[in-house]
Amino acid sequence: MTLLDAPINDPINQDLSEEVIFDLNEKFEKAPAGDIVAWAVERFHPQLCLTASMQDAVLIDVATKAEPAIEVVFIDTGYHFPETLQTLETVRHRYGLNLRILTVPPRDVPVWQTAPLTCCAADKVEQLERALMGKLAWMSGLRRQEAFSRRSARIVSRDKRGLIKVNPLASWTDLDVQGYIADHDVPVNPLLTRGYPSIGCWPCTRPVEPGQDARSGRWAGTEKTECGLHEEYQAKK
Ligand code: SF4
């Protein structure tokens, strides 16, 4: 049984009702990211992980200050830019990460060539399901300012599996991120300074012009805007 087959009202996290989650979001809206991570660690660690894309290590920097042993998950689709894999190694050594790499098994014909709109679900999301087995909650560095499709992202929510999803940087602006990177000497993916403000797999990521939506280079020329990793729980009406 996968997590998605499990009933949404599993006993896990049952005390975190929508009302409690609403109150937490009110409280955390102006809170430092470190406080949000500390709450998640206190409540869920070690059944908590952090998913990282290796675009930058801001959330890893914040999270490892709260809990050095926090599990960091990286999904290796087999299609990352060399710069992303180089950043992974830099970050791993810098923070001595408790790193879990989930690797997509190689295929004779890549799904992105035959069915690009389902490739993320077939590869990325399947590995995320593996990563979240046995977990109560997970964190990501998703931010509202990254894209129109993310403008309503909540700091704390329940994902489509019923797990608690925490986005400690949801309210951060691009300037907040740049300031934190400079102040804390945080490693970043070198592609960020080469026209790639949002970095995914190389077959689906293009550089963008200055001033364009940061995520417009992702799946450019298709309707797709998200890979499906960050879907929230939708109550049945
Ligand atoms: S970003 Fe592209 S190559 Fe990577 S999993 Fe998604 S569709 Fe496949």
PDB file of C-alpha atoms and ligand atoms in Angstrom:
ATOM      1  CA  MET A   1       0.000   0.000   0.000  1.00  0.00           C
ATOM      2  CA  THR A   2       1.384   3.414  -0.892  1.00  0.00           C
ATOM      3  CA  LEU A   3       0.881   6.488   1.228  1.00  0.00           C
ATOM      4  CA  LEU A   4      -1.715   7.684  -1.236  1.00  0.00           C
ATOM      5  CA  ASP A   5      -3.785   4.537  -0.646  1.00  0.00           C
ATOM      6  CA  ALA A   6      -3.839   5.137   3.123  1.00  0.00           C
ATOM      7  CA  PRO A   7      -6.972   6.746   4.537  1.00  0.00           C
ATOM      8  CA  ILE A   8      -6.590  10.495   4.846  1.00  0.00           C
ATOM      9  CA  ASN A   9      -7.885  10.399   8.443  1.00  0.00           C
ATOM     10  CA  ASP A  10      -5.102   8.134   9.647  1.00  0.00           C
ATOM     11  CA  PRO A  11      -4.460   8.653  13.379  1.00  0.00           C
ATOM     12  CA  ILE A  12      -1.232  10.451  12.506  1.00  0.00           C
ATOM     13  CA  ASN A  13      -1.369  14.180  13.030  1.00  0.00           C
ATOM     14  CA  GLN A  14      -5.051  13.969  13.814  1.00  0.00           C
ATOM     15  CA  ASP A  15      -4.821  16.693  16.463  1.00  0.00           C
ATOM     16  CA  LEU A  16      -3.666  19.078  13.731  1.00  0.00           C
ATOM     17  CA  SER A  17      -7.129  19.987  12.516  1.00  0.00           C
ATOM     18  CA  GLU A  18      -7.641  22.615   9.809  1.00  0.00           C
ATOM     19  CA  GLU A  19      -8.420  25.110  12.619  1.00  0.00           C
ATOM     20  CA  VAL A  20      -5.120  24.374  14.359  1.00  0.00           C
ATOM     21  CA  ILE A  21      -3.269  24.602  11.042  1.00  0.00           C
ATOM     22  CA  PHE A  22      -4.956  27.950  10.363  1.00  0.00           C
ATOM     23  CA  ASP A  23      -3.788  29.272  13.754  1.00  0.00           C
ATOM     24  CA  LEU A  24      -0.251  28.006  13.146  1.00  0.00           C
ATOM     25  CA  ASN A  25      -0.142  29.831   9.822  1.00  0.00           C
ATOM     26  CA  GLU A  26      -1.286  33.053  11.486  1.00  0.00           C
ATOM     27  CA  LYS A  27       1.394  32.667  14.141  1.00  0.00           C
ATOM     28  CA  PHE A  28       4.184  31.745  11.708  1.00  0.00           C
ATOM     29  CA  GLU A  29       3.477  34.352   9.021  1.00  0.00           C
ATOM     30  CA  LYS A  30       5.890  36.836  10.611  1.00  0.00           C
ATOM     31  CA  ALA A  31       8.033  34.328  12.496  1.00  0.00           C
ATOM     32  CA  PRO A  32      11.699  33.672  11.632  1.00  0.00           C
ATOM     33  CA  ALA A  33      12.138  30.547   9.497  1.00  0.00           C
ATOM     34  CA  GLY A  34      14.337  29.076  12.230  1.00  0.00           C
ATOM     35  CA  ASP A  35      11.396  29.176  14.670  1.00  0.00           C
ATOM     36  CA  ILE A  36       9.141  27.397  12.169  1.00  0.00           C
ATOM     37  CA  VAL A  37      11.747  24.704  11.579  1.00  0.00           C
ATOM     38  CA  ALA A  38      12.294  24.369  15.347  1.00  0.00           C
ATOM     39  CA  TRP A  39       8.546  23.752  15.807  1.00  0.00           C
ATOM     40  CA  ALA A  40       8.568  21.091  13.069  1.00  0.00           C
ATOM     41  CA  VAL A  41      11.666  19.415  14.498  1.00  0.00           C
ATOM     42  CA  GLU A  42      10.297  19.388  18.035  1.00  0.00           C
ATOM     43  CA  ARG A  43       7.016  17.947  16.910  1.00  0.00           C
ATOM     44  CA  PHE A  44       8.035  15.485  14.162  1.00  0.00           C
ATOM     45  CA  HIS A  45      11.762  14.666  14.151  1.00  0.00           C
ATOM     46  CA  PRO A  46      12.965  12.019  13.252  1.00  0.00           C
ATOM     47  CA  GLN A  47       9.786  11.308  11.281  1.00  0.00           C
ATOM     48  CA  LEU A  48      10.456  14.489   9.373  1.00  0.00           C
ATOM     49  CA  CYS A  49      12.489  15.108   6.246  1.00  0.00           C
ATOM     50  CA  LEU A  50      13.464  18.042   4.082  1.00  0.00           C
ATOM     51  CA  THR A  51      13.337  17.757   0.298  1.00  0.00           C
ATOM     52  CA  ALA A  52      16.029  19.690  -1.518  1.00  0.00           C
ATOM     53  CA  SER A  53      16.429  20.572  -5.197  1.00  0.00           C
ATOM     54  CA  MET A  54      19.961  21.944  -4.775  1.00  0.00           C
ATOM     55  CA  GLN A  55      19.078  25.292  -6.255  1.00  0.00           C
ATOM     56  CA  ASP A  56      20.469  26.810  -3.090  1.00  0.00           C
ATOM     57  CA  ALA A  57      21.030  25.600   0.464  1.00  0.00           C
ATOM     58  CA  VAL A  58      19.108  28.287   2.357  1.00  0.00           C
ATOM     59  CA  LEU A  59      16.584  25.969   3.983  1.00  0.00           C
ATOM     60  CA  ILE A  60      19.296  23.380   4.668  1.00  0.00           C
ATOM     61  CA  ASP A  61      21.340  26.078   6.408  1.00  0.00           C
ATOM     62  CA  VAL A  62      18.340  27.114   8.531  1.00  0.00           C
ATOM     63  CA  ALA A  63      17.236  23.541   9.257  1.00  0.00           C
ATOM     64  CA  THR A  64      20.599  22.068  10.193  1.00  0.00           C
ATOM     65  CA  LYS A  65      21.030  24.870  12.734  1.00  0.00           C
ATOM     66  CA  ALA A  66      17.848  23.593  14.419  1.00  0.00           C
ATOM     67  CA  GLU A  67      18.661  19.899  13.980  1.00  0.00           C
ATOM     68  CA  PRO A  68      22.012  18.847  12.437  1.00  0.00           C
ATOM     69  CA  ALA A  69      20.741  15.273  11.885  1.00  0.00           C
ATOM     70  CA  ILE A  70      17.625  16.243   9.982  1.00  0.00           C
ATOM     71  CA  GLU A  71      17.112  13.939   7.008  1.00  0.00           C
ATOM     72  CA  VAL A  72      17.648  15.720   3.693  1.00  0.00           C
ATOM     73  CA  VAL A  73      16.134  14.039   0.638  1.00  0.00           C
ATOM     74  CA  PHE A  74      17.386  14.572  -2.900  1.00  0.00           C
ATOM     75  CA  ILE A  75      15.604  12.888  -5.789  1.00  0.00           C
ATOM     76  CA  ASP A  76      18.078  11.993  -8.509  1.00  0.00           C
ATOM     77  CA  THR A  77      16.012  11.710 -11.673  1.00  0.00           C
ATOM     78  CA  GLY A  78      19.102  10.958 -13.758  1.00  0.00           C
ATOM     79  CA  TYR A  79      18.512  14.214 -15.650  1.00  0.00           C
ATOM     80  CA  HIS A  80      20.039  16.807 -13.359  1.00  0.00           C
ATOM     81  CA  PHE A  81      22.491  19.365 -14.668  1.00  0.00           C
ATOM     82  CA  PRO A  82      26.124  18.593 -13.709  1.00  0.00           C
ATOM     83  CA  GLU A  83      26.086  21.885 -11.765  1.00  0.00           C
ATOM     84  CA  THR A  84      23.223  20.591  -9.609  1.00  0.00           C
ATOM     85  CA  LEU A  85      25.086  17.382  -8.757  1.00  0.00           C
ATOM     86  CA  GLN A  86      28.180  19.451  -8.016  1.00  0.00           C
ATOM     87  CA  THR A  87      26.117  21.642  -5.662  1.00  0.00           C
ATOM     88  CA  LEU A  88      24.790  18.502  -3.966  1.00  0.00           C
ATOM     89  CA  GLU A  89      28.342  17.409  -3.133  1.00  0.00           C
ATOM     90  CA  THR A  90      29.347  20.896  -1.974  1.00  0.00           C
ATOM     91  CA  VAL A  91      26.327  21.107   0.321  1.00  0.00           C
ATOM     92  CA  ARG A  92      26.760  17.546   1.584  1.00  0.00           C
ATOM     93  CA  HIS A  93      30.311  18.300   2.725  1.00  0.00           C
ATOM     94  CA  ARG A  94      29.628  21.793   4.026  1.00  0.00           C
ATOM     95  CA  TYR A  95      26.853  20.630   6.371  1.00  0.00           C
ATOM     96  CA  GLY A  96      27.825  16.965   6.938  1.00  0.00           C
ATOM     97  CA  LEU A  97      24.315  16.130   5.795  1.00  0.00           C
ATOM     98  CA  ASN A  98      22.215  13.182   6.810  1.00  0.00           C
ATOM     99  CA  LEU A  99      21.508  12.851   3.097  1.00  0.00           C
ATOM    100  CA  ARG A 100      19.198  10.343   1.492  1.00  0.00           C
ATOM    101  CA  ILE A 101      19.431  10.172  -2.305  1.00  0.00           C
ATOM    102  CA  LEU A 102      16.553   8.460  -4.066  1.00  0.00           C
ATOM    103  CA  THR A 103      17.498   7.431  -7.560  1.00  0.00           C
ATOM    104  CA  VAL A 104      15.083   6.907 -10.403  1.00  0.00           C
ATOM    105  CA  PRO A 105      15.928   3.592 -12.104  1.00  0.00           C
ATOM    106  CA  PRO A 106      17.227   4.196 -15.633  1.00  0.00           C
ATOM    107  CA  ARG A 107      14.832   3.402 -18.491  1.00  0.00           C
ATOM    108  CA  ASP A 108      15.604   2.348 -22.061  1.00  0.00           C
ATOM    109  CA  VAL A 109      13.568   5.272 -23.370  1.00  0.00           C
ATOM    110  CA  PRO A 110      13.259   8.267 -21.005  1.00  0.00           C
ATOM    111  CA  VAL A 111       9.674   9.105 -20.063  1.00  0.00           C
ATOM    112  CA  TRP A 112      10.349  12.792 -20.737  1.00  0.00           C
ATOM    113  CA  GLN A 113      10.790  11.862 -24.418  1.00  0.00           C
ATOM    114  CA  THR A 114       7.707   9.693 -24.759  1.00  0.00           C
ATOM    115  CA  ALA A 115       5.257  11.241 -22.274  1.00  0.00           C
ATOM    116  CA  PRO A 116       6.697  14.501 -20.939  1.00  0.00           C
ATOM    117  CA  LEU A 117       3.546  15.502 -19.080  1.00  0.00           C
ATOM    118  CA  THR A 118       3.570  12.329 -16.986  1.00  0.00           C
ATOM    119  CA  CYS A 119       7.319  12.024 -16.517  1.00  0.00           C
ATOM    120  CA  CYS A 120       7.424  13.853 -13.170  1.00  0.00           C
ATOM    121  CA  ALA A 121       4.629  11.674 -11.789  1.00  0.00           C
ATOM    122  CA  ALA A 122       6.278   8.515 -13.050  1.00  0.00           C
ATOM    123  CA  ASP A 123       9.737   9.391 -11.799  1.00  0.00           C
ATOM    124  CA  LYS A 124       9.938  12.253  -9.291  1.00  0.00           C
ATOM    125  CA  VAL A 125       6.682  11.807  -7.411  1.00  0.00           C
ATOM    126  CA  GLU A 126       7.138   8.034  -7.156  1.00  0.00           C
ATOM    127  CA  GLN A 127      10.479   8.599  -5.438  1.00  0.00           C
ATOM    128  CA  LEU A 128       8.912  11.166  -3.125  1.00  0.00           C
ATOM    129  CA  GLU A 129       6.377   8.536  -2.068  1.00  0.00           C
ATOM    130  CA  ARG A 130       9.291   6.275  -1.121  1.00  0.00           C
ATOM    131  CA  ALA A 131      10.967   9.101   0.786  1.00  0.00           C
ATOM    132  CA  LEU A 132       7.832   9.825   2.804  1.00  0.00           C
ATOM    133  CA  MET A 133       7.122   6.270   3.872  1.00  0.00           C
ATOM    134  CA  GLY A 134       7.172   6.247   7.691  1.00  0.00           C
ATOM    135  CA  LYS A 135       7.253  10.027   7.922  1.00  0.00           C
ATOM    136  CA  LEU A 136       4.736  12.301   9.658  1.00  0.00           C
ATOM    137  CA  ALA A 137       5.812  15.518   8.017  1.00  0.00           C
ATOM    138  CA  TRP A 138       8.138  17.029   5.428  1.00  0.00           C
ATOM    139  CA  MET A 139       9.581  20.415   4.581  1.00  0.00           C
ATOM    140  CA  SER A 140      10.472  22.183   1.370  1.00  0.00           C
ATOM    141  CA  GLY A 141      11.900  25.564   0.401  1.00  0.00           C
ATOM    142  CA  LEU A 142       8.846  26.496  -1.678  1.00  0.00           C
ATOM    143  CA  ARG A 143       8.138  30.269  -1.707  1.00  0.00           C
ATOM    144  CA  ARG A 144       5.118  32.301  -2.807  1.00  0.00           C
ATOM    145  CA  GLN A 145       7.183  34.760  -4.802  1.00  0.00           C
ATOM    146  CA  GLU A 146       8.682  32.037  -6.981  1.00  0.00           C
ATOM    147  CA  ALA A 147       5.689  31.821  -9.291  1.00  0.00           C
ATOM    148  CA  PHE A 148       2.058  32.746  -9.764  1.00  0.00           C
ATOM    149  CA  SER A 149       1.157  29.097  -9.184  1.00  0.00           C
ATOM    150  CA  ARG A 150       2.730  29.319  -5.710  1.00  0.00           C
ATOM    151  CA  ARG A 151       1.214  32.620  -4.602  1.00  0.00           C
ATOM    152  CA  SER A 152      -1.131  30.956  -2.092  1.00  0.00           C
ATOM    153  CA  ALA A 153       1.376  28.534  -0.589  1.00  0.00           C
ATOM    154  CA  ARG A 154       0.831  28.117   3.122  1.00  0.00           C
ATOM    155  CA  ILE A 155       3.593  27.735   5.693  1.00  0.00           C
ATOM    156  CA  VAL A 156       1.878  24.727   7.274  1.00  0.00           C
ATOM    157  CA  SER A 157      -0.615  22.564   5.418  1.00  0.00           C
ATOM    158  CA  ARG A 158      -1.736  18.993   5.014  1.00  0.00           C
ATOM    159  CA  ASP A 159      -0.565  17.376   1.803  1.00  0.00           C
ATOM    160  CA  LYS A 160      -2.609  15.050  -0.386  1.00  0.00           C
ATOM    161  CA  ARG A 161      -1.333  12.072   1.628  1.00  0.00           C
ATOM    162  CA  GLY A 162      -2.492  13.527   4.948  1.00  0.00           C
ATOM    163  CA  LEU A 163       1.073  14.315   6.035  1.00  0.00           C
ATOM    164  CA  ILE A 164       1.970  17.743   7.380  1.00  0.00           C
ATOM    165  CA  LYS A 165       3.874  19.863   4.880  1.00  0.00           C
ATOM    166  CA  VAL A 166       5.942  22.761   6.167  1.00  0.00           C
ATOM    167  CA  ASN A 167       7.255  25.546   3.909  1.00  0.00           C
ATOM    168  CA  PRO A 168       9.309  27.679   6.335  1.00  0.00           C
ATOM    169  CA  LEU A 169      10.370  30.103   3.571  1.00  0.00           C
ATOM    170  CA  ALA A 170       6.899  30.545   2.035  1.00  0.00           C
ATOM    171  CA  SER A 171       6.724  34.268   2.876  1.00  0.00           C
ATOM    172  CA  TRP A 172      10.323  35.058   1.886  1.00  0.00           C
ATOM    173  CA  THR A 173      10.971  37.398  -1.021  1.00  0.00           C
ATOM    174  CA  ASP A 174      13.780  36.998  -3.538  1.00  0.00           C
ATOM    175  CA  LEU A 175      15.620  39.756  -1.659  1.00  0.00           C
ATOM    176  CA  ASP A 176      15.249  37.864   1.628  1.00  0.00           C
ATOM    177  CA  VAL A 177      16.850  34.825  -0.004  1.00  0.00           C
ATOM    178  CA  GLN A 178      19.687  36.836  -1.551  1.00  0.00           C
ATOM    179  CA  GLY A 179      20.333  38.584   1.773  1.00  0.00           C
ATOM    180  CA  TYR A 180      20.433  35.300   3.702  1.00  0.00           C
ATOM    181  CA  ILE A 181      22.806  33.732   1.156  1.00  0.00           C
ATOM    182  CA  ALA A 182      25.170  36.698   1.442  1.00  0.00           C
ATOM    183  CA  ASP A 183      24.982  36.947   5.240  1.00  0.00           C
ATOM    184  CA  HIS A 184      25.538  33.226   5.825  1.00  0.00           C
ATOM    185  CA  ASP A 185      27.772  32.364   2.860  1.00  0.00           C
ATOM    186  CA  VAL A 186      25.286  29.735   1.722  1.00  0.00           C
ATOM    187  CA  PRO A 187      26.249  27.519  -1.251  1.00  0.00           C
ATOM    188  CA  VAL A 188      24.199  28.102  -4.394  1.00  0.00           C
ATOM    189  CA  ASN A 189      23.866  26.347  -7.729  1.00  0.00           C
ATOM    190  CA  PRO A 190      26.143  28.198 -10.219  1.00  0.00           C
ATOM    191  CA  LEU A 191      23.346  28.073 -12.823  1.00  0.00           C
ATOM    192  CA  LEU A 192      21.502  30.747 -10.811  1.00  0.00           C
ATOM    193  CA  THR A 193      23.917  33.339 -12.176  1.00  0.00           C
ATOM    194  CA  ARG A 194      23.698  31.988 -15.735  1.00  0.00           C
ATOM    195  CA  GLY A 195      20.053  32.813 -16.434  1.00  0.00           C
ATOM    196  CA  TYR A 196      18.427  29.890 -14.614  1.00  0.00           C
ATOM    197  CA  PRO A 197      16.478  31.351 -11.650  1.00  0.00           C
ATOM    198  CA  SER A 198      14.580  28.055 -11.254  1.00  0.00           C
ATOM    199  CA  ILE A 199      16.447  24.807 -11.802  1.00  0.00           C
ATOM    200  CA  GLY A 200      14.954  21.403 -12.537  1.00  0.00           C
ATOM    201  CA  CYS A 201      15.976  18.579 -14.860  1.00  0.00           C
ATOM    202  CA  TRP A 202      17.950  19.661 -17.939  1.00  0.00           C
ATOM    203  CA  PRO A 203      15.416  18.405 -20.524  1.00  0.00           C
ATOM    204  CA  CYS A 204      12.719  20.604 -18.948  1.00  0.00           C
ATOM    205  CA  THR A 205      14.622  23.712 -17.869  1.00  0.00           C
ATOM    206  CA  ARG A 206      15.531  26.686 -20.055  1.00  0.00           C
ATOM    207  CA  PRO A 207      17.236  29.956 -19.131  1.00  0.00           C
ATOM    208  CA  VAL A 208      14.914  32.983 -18.880  1.00  0.00           C
ATOM    209  CA  GLU A 209      15.336  36.635 -19.768  1.00  0.00           C
ATOM    210  CA  PRO A 210      15.791  39.188 -16.958  1.00  0.00           C
ATOM    211  CA  GLY A 211      12.384  40.207 -15.567  1.00  0.00           C
ATOM    212  CA  GLN A 212      10.587  37.075 -16.774  1.00  0.00           C
ATOM    213  CA  ASP A 213       8.709  34.826 -14.317  1.00  0.00           C
ATOM    214  CA  ALA A 214      11.440  32.811 -12.613  1.00  0.00           C
ATOM    215  CA  ARG A 215       9.671  29.547 -13.347  1.00  0.00           C
ATOM    216  CA  SER A 216       8.822  30.330 -16.955  1.00  0.00           C
ATOM    217  CA  GLY A 217      11.851  28.326 -18.044  1.00  0.00           C
ATOM    218  CA  ARG A 218      10.404  25.172 -16.521  1.00  0.00           C
ATOM    219  CA  TRP A 219       8.498  22.974 -19.001  1.00  0.00           C
ATOM    220  CA  ALA A 220       8.565  25.987 -21.355  1.00  0.00           C
ATOM    221  CA  GLY A 221       6.102  25.718 -24.234  1.00  0.00           C
ATOM    222  CA  THR A 222       3.751  23.405 -22.331  1.00  0.00           C
ATOM    223  CA  GLU A 223       0.810  24.013 -19.975  1.00  0.00           C
ATOM    224  CA  LYS A 224       2.704  22.375 -17.154  1.00  0.00           C
ATOM    225  CA  THR A 225       3.869  24.628 -14.294  1.00  0.00           C
ATOM    226  CA  GLU A 226       4.429  22.233 -11.387  1.00  0.00           C
ATOM    227  CA  CYS A 227       5.892  18.755 -11.062  1.00  0.00           C
ATOM    228  CA  GLY A 228       3.230  17.542  -8.608  1.00  0.00           C
ATOM    229  CA  LEU A 229       5.480  17.228  -5.538  1.00  0.00           C
ATOM    230  CA  HIS A 230       3.705  19.991  -3.611  1.00  0.00           C
ATOM    231  CA  GLU A 231       0.000  19.222  -3.958  1.00  0.00           C
ATOM    232  CA  GLU A 232      -2.078  19.970  -0.873  1.00  0.00           C
ATOM    233  CA  TYR A 233      -4.889  17.891   0.554  1.00  0.00           C
ATOM    234  CA  GLN A 234      -8.254  18.891  -0.897  1.00  0.00           C
ATOM    235  CA  ALA A 235     -11.225  17.990   1.279  1.00  0.00           C
ATOM    236  CA  LYS A 236     -14.004  16.270  -0.678  1.00  0.00           C
ATOM    237  CA  LYS A 237     -17.007  18.553  -1.120  1.00  0.00           C
TER     238      LYS A 237
HETATM  239  S1  SF4 B   1      11.427  17.725 -14.666  1.00  0.00           S
HETATM  240 FE1  SF4 B   1      11.311  16.803 -16.726  1.00  0.00          FE
HETATM  241  S2  SF4 B   1      12.837  15.126 -16.815  1.00  0.00           S
HETATM  242 FE2  SF4 B   1      12.529  15.733 -14.653  1.00  0.00          FE
HETATM  243  S3  SF4 B   1      11.041  14.265 -13.872  1.00  0.00           S
HETATM  244 FE3  SF4 B   1       9.892  16.111 -14.551  1.00  0.00          FE
HETATM  245  S4  SF4 B   1       9.313  15.819 -16.721  1.00  0.00           S
HETATM  246 FE4  SF4 B   1      10.896  14.244 -16.131  1.00  0.00          FE
END
